[in-house]
């Protein structure tokens, strides 16, 4: 944290600019609805509304997931090995725009609930379209039960910026992370010119910063200008080809590029296409550009799994560059992840749906460009072998998803969370239940138009369900006996999220605990008619329950939850709260 003396000197200078977020350009998830302001990413704009209070407040930015439970759920696609991700922690991100261009001095993050999930801060240089790391640290595993202003010591930059990215890792978080505001403190003059502000800040940063130095990575991914260097006496080249390949196979992509420049022996091994069967570019998303895809084409003739999530923002990857890469390297791809890829448009979708005919997994969550509309989504119908499809926060409509359901009968995992373009979820789930009989995981988070008609179609025809999320499906308020019907017909359920289903009753709790003995995760947040007696009985019957959320269940008090936590230590029982702190703080 910055010292008060630093703040006083900074505030006295006319060169210092303090500003809060003016716009949110992109983000990977938020708890709220795109049709509301509660818990959305856009609550981070402007001055703090909640700080210094601590607790669960609707007018903050709330990430949708936390802890290990989402990654341990049946829907957690683990098709990638994700080897050598030692320097990449990010699970979520948000891109923040500020009004004025400045040389960053400090960034204040107002964390008002479960702080400690920020792991990286980056700044965007619009002049050369490159990201620069300002700070990186580990997520906090210590539970902090008070709000705070997190101000890590950041690196100075030789360029002006007004675009900052925050990355989060909330695997260790005990509950949802909430952020109230972000302030960027910067200088109108370069911090590298020797002015007093720069000296003050840099000297304190060197004294107090615990950040470990990071590798600069590799900017040139194509070693076409490589000249062989004759190595001195070595026995390494006497090893069998397979053994050398096994050794270099432990390297991540930037390391492979570096090692390939040592000599011709390593060049040949590091360019072996068998090392590029699985390509995880998300781990180094800030380095990926058009040149990267061009440089990788010669190595990816056997590519089967490609993760480009988060890559190519702000025109670093052009749609045509991606199309060229897929045309040259995509014929064998079975798993494709493109979450938050701004370059994805109708032509990109058409390209890989035509070429990647054996595609099993497709993740295009948060791809919301204007150039991606229903004519693009319709192309997904070509993927007859598709098993896993993530469409979270896309603009897909009813006609497109119905066509996909009819033409992709192998679907087992489908995420339609926050798809506001679907105005009749009953028609959608009826088609899914009829044609996709193998469906195991169905995410209908905030499916506002889902009623008991569609819910009964799921309950009666989707007997293989292991995971169902109907959180905040407000038209299910008259579900009645539907929940008991679901439990009776879907005994394989392991995760059931019924967030804010107000009519969930004691009888429904009893039905779920009786018919679904393998249940591991249950969310009944906001249910008003469930009694502590019914939940206690269910806790005794659930032998595998690892997660239970009873936040805002009006009949269940904090004292009762504290007692349950002692009696059932194997179950992580959640109940959020609000706390008004007595101290005050200057947030100007």
Coordinates of C-alpha atoms in Angstrom, one line a residue, residues 157-407:
X157 CA 5.9 2.9 -18.5
X158 CA 7.5 5.0 -21.2
X159 CA 4.1 5.5 -22.9
X160 CA 0.8 7.2 -22.2
X161 CA -2.2 5.0 -21.6
X162 CA -5.9 5.2 -20.6
X163 CA -6.7 1.5 -20.9
X164 CA -6.0 -0.8 -18.0
X165 CA -6.7 -4.6 -17.7
X166 CA -7.2 -6.3 -14.3
X167 CA -6.9 -10.1 -14.2
X168 CA -8.4 -12.2 -11.4
X169 CA -7.8 -15.6 -9.9
X170 CA -10.5 -16.4 -7.4
X171 CA -9.8 -20.1 -7.0
X172 CA -8.9 -19.5 -3.3
X173 CA -11.8 -17.1 -2.6
X174 CA -14.2 -18.1 0.1
X175 CA -17.1 -16.4 -1.7
X176 CA -17.8 -13.9 -4.6
X177 CA -15.3 -11.1 -5.1
X178 CA -16.7 -7.6 -5.4
X179 CA -15.0 -4.4 -6.6
X180 CA -16.6 -1.0 -6.1
X181 CA -14.3 1.3 -8.1
X182 CA -10.8 1.7 -9.6
X183 CA -8.7 4.9 -9.6
X184 CA -5.9 5.5 -12.0
X185 CA -3.3 8.0 -10.7
X186 CA -1.0 9.2 -13.4
X187 CA 1.3 11.9 -14.5
X188 CA 1.0 14.1 -17.6
X189 CA 4.7 14.0 -18.0
X190 CA 6.9 10.9 -18.4
X191 CA 8.0 9.1 -15.3
X192 CA 11.3 8.5 -17.0
X193 CA 12.3 12.2 -17.3
X194 CA 13.7 12.5 -13.8
X195 CA 11.0 14.7 -12.3
X196 CA 10.3 14.7 -8.6
X197 CA 7.2 12.6 -8.9
X198 CA 9.0 9.9 -10.8
X199 CA 11.9 9.8 -8.3
X200 CA 9.6 9.7 -5.3
X201 CA 7.5 6.9 -6.6
X202 CA 10.2 4.8 -8.2
X203 CA 12.4 4.9 -5.1
X204 CA 9.5 3.8 -2.9
X205 CA 8.6 1.1 -5.3
X206 CA 12.1 -0.4 -5.3
X207 CA 12.2 -0.4 -1.6
X208 CA 8.8 -2.0 -1.0
X209 CA 7.8 -4.1 -4.0
X210 CA 8.0 -7.8 -3.6
X211 CA 7.3 -8.6 -7.2
X212 CA 9.5 -11.1 -8.8
X213 CA 11.1 -10.2 -12.2
X214 CA 9.4 -11.7 -15.1
X215 CA 10.8 -12.8 -18.5
X216 CA 10.2 -10.4 -21.3
X217 CA 9.0 -13.3 -23.4
X218 CA 9.6 -13.7 -27.1
X219 CA 8.4 -11.1 -29.6
X220 CA 9.4 -12.9 -32.7
X221 CA 7.6 -16.2 -33.0
X222 CA 8.8 -16.9 -36.5
X223 CA 12.5 -17.9 -36.7
X224 CA 12.6 -17.8 -40.4
X225 CA 15.8 -15.6 -40.3
X226 CA 17.6 -18.1 -38.1
X227 CA 21.2 -18.8 -38.8
X228 CA 22.7 -22.0 -37.5
X229 CA 25.2 -21.6 -34.6
X230 CA 27.7 -24.4 -34.4
X231 CA 27.6 -25.8 -30.9
X232 CA 30.8 -26.6 -29.0
X233 CA 31.5 -30.2 -27.9
X234 CA 28.3 -31.8 -26.6
X235 CA 26.8 -35.2 -26.3
X236 CA 23.2 -33.9 -26.3
X237 CA 22.9 -34.6 -30.1
X238 CA 23.7 -38.3 -29.4
X239 CA 20.4 -38.7 -27.6
X240 CA 17.6 -40.5 -29.5
X241 CA 15.2 -38.2 -31.4
X242 CA 12.3 -39.3 -29.2
X243 CA 14.2 -38.5 -26.0
X244 CA 15.0 -35.0 -27.1
X245 CA 11.4 -34.4 -28.1
X246 CA 10.3 -35.6 -24.8
X247 CA 12.6 -33.1 -23.0
X248 CA 11.6 -30.1 -25.1
X249 CA 8.0 -31.2 -24.8
X250 CA 8.0 -29.9 -21.2
X251 CA 8.6 -26.3 -22.5
X252 CA 5.9 -23.8 -22.9
X253 CA 5.5 -21.9 -26.2
X254 CA 7.6 -18.9 -25.4
X255 CA 10.4 -21.1 -24.2
X256 CA 10.2 -23.3 -27.3
X257 CA 10.7 -20.2 -29.4
X258 CA 13.8 -19.1 -27.4
X259 CA 15.4 -22.6 -27.4
X260 CA 14.8 -22.9 -31.2
X261 CA 17.2 -20.0 -31.7
X262 CA 20.2 -21.8 -30.0
X263 CA 21.3 -24.0 -32.9
X264 CA 20.0 -26.1 -35.7
X265 CA 19.6 -29.2 -33.5
X266 CA 17.2 -27.4 -31.2
X267 CA 15.6 -25.6 -34.1
X268 CA 14.6 -28.9 -35.7
X269 CA 13.2 -30.3 -32.5
X270 CA 11.4 -27.2 -31.4
X271 CA 9.7 -27.0 -34.8
X272 CA 8.5 -30.6 -34.7
X273 CA 4.8 -30.6 -35.4
X274 CA 4.1 -33.3 -32.8
X275 CA 4.9 -30.7 -30.1
X276 CA 2.0 -28.5 -31.5
X277 CA -0.9 -31.0 -31.3
X278 CA -2.3 -29.0 -28.4
X279 CA -1.7 -25.2 -28.5
X280 CA -2.7 -23.1 -25.5
X281 CA -2.2 -19.4 -26.5
X282 CA -4.4 -18.0 -23.8
X283 CA -1.5 -18.4 -21.4
X284 CA 0.4 -15.7 -23.3
X285 CA -2.6 -13.8 -24.7
X286 CA -0.9 -10.4 -24.5
X287 CA 1.8 -11.5 -26.9
X288 CA -0.4 -12.9 -29.6
X289 CA -0.9 -11.0 -32.8
X290 CA -1.3 -11.5 -36.6
X291 CA 2.5 -12.2 -36.8
X292 CA 2.2 -15.0 -34.2
X293 CA -0.4 -16.9 -36.2
X294 CA 1.7 -16.5 -39.4
X295 CA 4.8 -17.7 -37.5
X296 CA 3.0 -20.8 -36.1
X297 CA 1.5 -22.1 -39.3
X298 CA 4.5 -24.1 -40.4
X299 CA 4.5 -26.0 -37.1
X300 CA 0.8 -26.8 -36.7
X301 CA 0.0 -29.3 -39.4
X302 CA -1.1 -31.8 -36.7
X303 CA -3.0 -29.3 -34.5
X304 CA -5.9 -30.9 -32.7
X305 CA -6.6 -28.5 -29.8
X306 CA -6.4 -24.7 -30.0
X307 CA -7.1 -22.2 -27.2
X308 CA -7.1 -18.6 -28.4
X309 CA -9.3 -17.3 -25.6
X310 CA -8.7 -13.6 -24.7
X311 CA -6.4 -13.2 -27.7
X312 CA -6.4 -10.5 -30.4
X313 CA -8.1 -7.6 -28.6
X314 CA -8.1 -4.1 -30.1
X315 CA -7.1 -5.3 -33.6
X316 CA -4.1 -7.3 -32.6
X317 CA -5.6 -10.2 -34.6
X318 CA -7.5 -9.5 -37.8
X319 CA -10.4 -11.9 -38.8
X320 CA -8.5 -12.7 -42.1
X321 CA -5.4 -13.7 -40.2
X322 CA -7.4 -16.2 -38.1
X323 CA -9.2 -17.5 -41.2
X324 CA -5.8 -18.1 -43.0
X325 CA -4.5 -20.0 -39.9
X326 CA -7.6 -22.2 -39.8
X327 CA -7.5 -22.9 -43.5
X328 CA -3.9 -24.0 -43.2
X329 CA -4.0 -25.8 -39.8
X330 CA -7.6 -26.5 -38.9
X331 CA -8.5 -29.7 -40.6
X332 CA -7.8 -31.9 -37.6
X333 CA -8.9 -29.6 -34.8
X334 CA -11.4 -31.2 -32.4
X335 CA -11.3 -28.6 -29.6
X336 CA -11.5 -24.9 -30.2
X337 CA -11.7 -22.2 -27.5
X338 CA -12.3 -18.6 -28.6
X339 CA -13.7 -16.9 -25.4
X340 CA -13.7 -13.1 -25.6
X341 CA -12.1 -13.0 -29.0
X342 CA -13.1 -9.7 -30.5
X343 CA -12.1 -10.6 -34.0
X344 CA -14.6 -13.4 -34.4
X345 CA -17.2 -12.5 -37.0
X346 CA -19.6 -14.4 -39.3
X347 CA -16.8 -15.3 -41.8
X348 CA -14.6 -16.7 -39.0
X349 CA -17.5 -18.9 -37.8
X350 CA -18.3 -20.0 -41.3
X351 CA -14.6 -20.8 -41.9
X352 CA -14.0 -23.1 -39.0
X353 CA -17.4 -24.7 -39.2
X354 CA -16.6 -25.7 -42.8
X355 CA -13.0 -26.9 -42.1
X356 CA -13.1 -28.2 -38.5
X357 CA -15.7 -30.9 -39.3
X358 CA -14.6 -33.1 -36.4
X359 CA -15.1 -30.4 -33.8
X360 CA -16.1 -31.7 -30.4
X361 CA -15.7 -28.7 -28.2
X362 CA -16.5 -25.0 -29.1
X363 CA -16.3 -22.1 -26.7
X364 CA -17.3 -18.7 -28.1
X365 CA -18.5 -17.2 -24.9
X366 CA -18.6 -13.4 -24.7
X367 CA -18.1 -13.0 -28.5
X368 CA -20.5 -10.2 -29.1
X369 CA -19.2 -8.2 -32.1
X370 CA -21.7 -6.5 -34.4
X371 CA -20.2 -8.5 -37.3
X372 CA -21.3 -11.7 -35.6
X373 CA -25.0 -12.3 -36.0
X374 CA -27.5 -15.1 -36.6
X375 CA -26.1 -15.9 -40.0
X376 CA -22.9 -16.8 -38.3
X377 CA -24.4 -18.7 -35.4
X378 CA -26.4 -20.8 -38.0
X379 CA -23.1 -22.2 -39.3
X380 CA -22.6 -24.2 -36.0
X381 CA -25.3 -26.5 -37.3
X382 CA -22.7 -28.1 -39.6
X383 CA -20.8 -29.5 -36.6
X384 CA -22.5 -32.9 -36.3
X385 CA -20.0 -34.3 -33.7
X386 CA -20.3 -31.3 -31.4
X387 CA -20.5 -32.3 -27.7
X388 CA -19.5 -29.2 -25.7
X389 CA -20.9 -25.7 -26.7
X390 CA -20.4 -22.6 -24.6
X391 CA -22.5 -19.6 -25.8
X392 CA -22.5 -17.6 -22.5
X393 CA -23.3 -13.9 -23.2
X394 CA -23.5 -14.3 -26.9
X395 CA -26.3 -12.7 -29.0
X396 CA -27.7 -15.9 -30.4
X397 CA -31.4 -16.0 -31.0
X398 CA -34.1 -18.7 -30.7
X399 CA -34.0 -19.8 -34.3
X400 CA -30.3 -20.4 -34.3
X401 CA -30.1 -22.4 -31.1
X402 CA -33.1 -24.5 -32.2
X403 CA -31.3 -25.3 -35.5
X404 CA -28.2 -26.3 -33.5
X405 CA -30.3 -28.5 -31.2
X406 CA -31.9 -30.3 -34.2
X407 CA -28.6 -30.8 -36.1

